[in-house]
Short mmCIF file of C-alpha atoms in Angstrom, two decimals:
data_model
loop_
_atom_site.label_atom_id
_atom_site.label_comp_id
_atom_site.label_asym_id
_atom_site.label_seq_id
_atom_site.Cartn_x
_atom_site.Cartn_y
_atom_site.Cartn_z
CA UNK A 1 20.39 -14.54 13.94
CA UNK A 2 18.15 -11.97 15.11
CA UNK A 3 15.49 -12.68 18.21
CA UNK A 4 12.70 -10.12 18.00
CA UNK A 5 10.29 -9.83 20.52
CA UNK A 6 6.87 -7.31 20.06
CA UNK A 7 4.46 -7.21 22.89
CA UNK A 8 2.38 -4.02 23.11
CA UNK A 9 -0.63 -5.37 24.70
CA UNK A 10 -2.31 -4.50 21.61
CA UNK A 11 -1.10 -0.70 21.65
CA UNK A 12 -1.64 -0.54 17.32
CA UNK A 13 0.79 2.71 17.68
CA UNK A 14 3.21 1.40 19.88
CA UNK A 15 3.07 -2.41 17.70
CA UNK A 16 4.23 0.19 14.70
CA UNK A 17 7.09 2.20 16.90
CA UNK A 18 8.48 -1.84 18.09
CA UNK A 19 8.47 -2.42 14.57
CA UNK A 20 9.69 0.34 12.77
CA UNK A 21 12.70 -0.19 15.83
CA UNK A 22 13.36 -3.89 14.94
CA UNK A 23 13.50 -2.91 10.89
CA UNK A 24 16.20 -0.21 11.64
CA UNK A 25 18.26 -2.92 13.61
CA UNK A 26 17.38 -5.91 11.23
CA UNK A 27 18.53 -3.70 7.70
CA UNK A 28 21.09 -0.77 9.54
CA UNK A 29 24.47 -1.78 7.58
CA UNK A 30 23.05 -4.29 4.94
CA UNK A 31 23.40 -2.86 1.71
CA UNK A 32 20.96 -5.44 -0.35
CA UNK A 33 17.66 -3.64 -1.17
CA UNK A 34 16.26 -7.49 -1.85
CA UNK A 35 17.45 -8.77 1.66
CA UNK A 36 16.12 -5.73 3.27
CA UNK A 37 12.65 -5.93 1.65
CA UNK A 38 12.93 -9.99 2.33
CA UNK A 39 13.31 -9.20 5.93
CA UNK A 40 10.48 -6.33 6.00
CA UNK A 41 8.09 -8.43 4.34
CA UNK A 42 8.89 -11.41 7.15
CA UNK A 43 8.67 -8.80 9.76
CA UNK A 44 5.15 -7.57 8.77
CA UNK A 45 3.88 -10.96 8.25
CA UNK A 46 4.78 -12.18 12.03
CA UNK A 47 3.80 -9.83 13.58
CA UNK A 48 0.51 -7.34 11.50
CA UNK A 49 -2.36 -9.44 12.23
CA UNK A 50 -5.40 -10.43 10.21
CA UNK A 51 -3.16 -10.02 7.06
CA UNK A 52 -3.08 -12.58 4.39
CA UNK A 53 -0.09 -10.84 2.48
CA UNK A 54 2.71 -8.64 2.53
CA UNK A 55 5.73 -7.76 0.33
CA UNK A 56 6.96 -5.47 -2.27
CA UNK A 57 6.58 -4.57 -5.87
CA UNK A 58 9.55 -2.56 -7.31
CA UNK A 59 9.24 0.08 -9.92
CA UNK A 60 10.91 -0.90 -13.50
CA UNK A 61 10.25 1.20 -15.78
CA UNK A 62 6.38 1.54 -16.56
CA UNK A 63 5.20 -0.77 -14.43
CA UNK A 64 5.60 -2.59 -11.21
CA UNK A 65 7.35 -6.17 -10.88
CA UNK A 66 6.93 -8.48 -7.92
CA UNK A 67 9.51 -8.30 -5.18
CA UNK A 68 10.03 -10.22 -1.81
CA UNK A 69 7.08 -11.40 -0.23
CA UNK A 70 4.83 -13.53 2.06
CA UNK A 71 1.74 -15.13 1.48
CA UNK A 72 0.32 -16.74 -1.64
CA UNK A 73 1.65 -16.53 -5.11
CA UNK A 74 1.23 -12.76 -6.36
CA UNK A 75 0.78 -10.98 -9.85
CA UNK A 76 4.27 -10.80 -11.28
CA UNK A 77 3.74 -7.17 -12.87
CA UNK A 78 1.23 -4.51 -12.24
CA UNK A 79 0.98 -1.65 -14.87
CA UNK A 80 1.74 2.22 -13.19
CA UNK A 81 -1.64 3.58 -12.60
CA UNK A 82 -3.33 0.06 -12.68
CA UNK A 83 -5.37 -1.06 -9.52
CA UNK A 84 -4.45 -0.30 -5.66
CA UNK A 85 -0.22 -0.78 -6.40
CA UNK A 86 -0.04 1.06 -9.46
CA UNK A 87 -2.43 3.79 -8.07
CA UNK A 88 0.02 4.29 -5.37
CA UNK A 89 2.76 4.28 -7.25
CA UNK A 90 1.43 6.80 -10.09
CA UNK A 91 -0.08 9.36 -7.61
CA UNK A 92 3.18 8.41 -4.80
CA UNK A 93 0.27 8.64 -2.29
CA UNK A 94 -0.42 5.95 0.03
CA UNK A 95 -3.75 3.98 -1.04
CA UNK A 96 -5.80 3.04 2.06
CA UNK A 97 -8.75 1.03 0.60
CA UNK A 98 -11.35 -0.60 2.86
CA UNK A 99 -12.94 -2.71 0.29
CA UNK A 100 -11.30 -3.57 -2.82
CA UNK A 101 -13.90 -4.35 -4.80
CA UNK A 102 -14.99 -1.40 -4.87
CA UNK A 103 -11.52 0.09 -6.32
CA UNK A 104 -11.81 0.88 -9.70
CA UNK A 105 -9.52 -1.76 -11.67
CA UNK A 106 -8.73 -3.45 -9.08
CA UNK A 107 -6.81 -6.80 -9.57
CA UNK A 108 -6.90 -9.53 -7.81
CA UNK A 109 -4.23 -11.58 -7.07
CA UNK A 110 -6.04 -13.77 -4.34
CA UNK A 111 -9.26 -13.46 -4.34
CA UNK A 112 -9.39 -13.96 -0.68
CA UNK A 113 -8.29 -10.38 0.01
CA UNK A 114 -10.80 -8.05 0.74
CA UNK A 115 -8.53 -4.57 1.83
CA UNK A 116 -5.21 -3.36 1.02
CA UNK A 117 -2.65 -0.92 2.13
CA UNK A 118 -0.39 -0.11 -0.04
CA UNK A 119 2.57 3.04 0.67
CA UNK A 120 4.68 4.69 -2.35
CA UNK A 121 8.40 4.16 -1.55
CA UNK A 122 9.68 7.28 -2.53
CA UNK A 123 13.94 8.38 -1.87
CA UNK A 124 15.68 11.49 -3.38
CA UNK A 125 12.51 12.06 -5.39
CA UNK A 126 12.36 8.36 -7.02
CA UNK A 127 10.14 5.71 -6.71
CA UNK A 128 11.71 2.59 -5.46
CA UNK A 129 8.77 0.69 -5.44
CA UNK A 130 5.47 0.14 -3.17
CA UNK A 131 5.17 -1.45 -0.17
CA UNK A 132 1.77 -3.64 -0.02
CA UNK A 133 -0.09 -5.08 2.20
CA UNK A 134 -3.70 -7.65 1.81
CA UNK A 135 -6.40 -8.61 4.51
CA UNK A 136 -9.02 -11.04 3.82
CA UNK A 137 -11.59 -8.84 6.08
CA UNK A 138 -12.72 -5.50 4.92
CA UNK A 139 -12.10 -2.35 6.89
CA UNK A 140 -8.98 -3.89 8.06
CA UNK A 141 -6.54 -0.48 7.54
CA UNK A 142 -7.11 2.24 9.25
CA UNK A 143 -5.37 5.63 9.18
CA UNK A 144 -2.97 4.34 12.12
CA UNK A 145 -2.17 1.61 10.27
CA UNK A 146 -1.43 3.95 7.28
CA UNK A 147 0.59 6.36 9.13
CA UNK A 148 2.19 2.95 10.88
CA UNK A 149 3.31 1.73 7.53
CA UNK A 150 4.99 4.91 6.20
CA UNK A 151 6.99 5.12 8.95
CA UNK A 152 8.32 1.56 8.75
CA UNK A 153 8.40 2.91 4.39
CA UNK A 154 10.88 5.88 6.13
CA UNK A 155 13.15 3.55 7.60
CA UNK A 156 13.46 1.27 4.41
CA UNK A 157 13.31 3.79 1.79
CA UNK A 158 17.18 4.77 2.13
CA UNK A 159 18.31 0.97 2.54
CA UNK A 160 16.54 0.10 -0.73
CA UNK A 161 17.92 3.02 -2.82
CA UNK A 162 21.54 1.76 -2.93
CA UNK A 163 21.45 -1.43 -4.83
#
């Protein structure tokens, strides 16, 4: 059992540091990519806030297919290229988007989110997958966040590669 306490007095860069420390000790030795991203997407949930979803899509193939998660139900697949996830998987940049409605092709697994942030997981040159993440408020993301999120993407990346 792991006890994980964050408390940065609302510190956004120092909530990212306390979590990119507790995913290095929650996944360090466990060789599962699917019980790592389980635990990430647990991790984010608890303790991001104003987010209505978090989890991963993995790449297979052409397209993306729907990994661990929390929040609602989610789009099972998601074509490379095709709205925020595929975007970010096709261009392996991260997609910061302040209102997606205005994203071209934009899909819409719950219609209640209204901003993503979604980060390429990229090791030894291959896409693993994406790592994604909903609010139902727009503007929610912000570059910290971004750079927050591919830092907790560099811990997890190597952990998901092996399995």
């Amino acid at each position: 059992m792991h006890e994980i306490s964050i408390d940065t007095g609302g510190d956004k860069a120092a909530l990212y540091r306390e979590l990119a420390r507790a995913l290095d000790g929650l996944t360090t030795g466990e060789p599962d990519p699917v019980a790592n991203m389980a635990n990430a997407a647990a991790l984010i949930w608890e303790y991001l806030p104003g987010i209505n979803w978090a989890g991963f899509y993995r790449a297979a193939g052409e397209e993306l297919v729907l990994g661990p998660f929390q929040g609602k139900v989610a789009c099972i697949r998601i074509a490379m290229g095709a709205g925020v996830c595929g975007t970010a998987a096709a261009t392996r940049r991260t997609q910061l988007v302040a209102d997606v409605n205005a994203f071209p092709g934009h899909i819409a697994c719950d219609s209640a989110s209204a901003s993503e942030l979604v980060v390429p997981i990229v090791h030894a040159g291959v896409l693993i997958g994406v790592l994604d993440i909903d609010a139902p408020t727009r503007a929610r993301f912000d570059a910290e966040d971004a750079v927050g999120c591919e830092a907790l993407v560099a811990v997890l990346a190597p952990r998901l590669a092996g399995g």
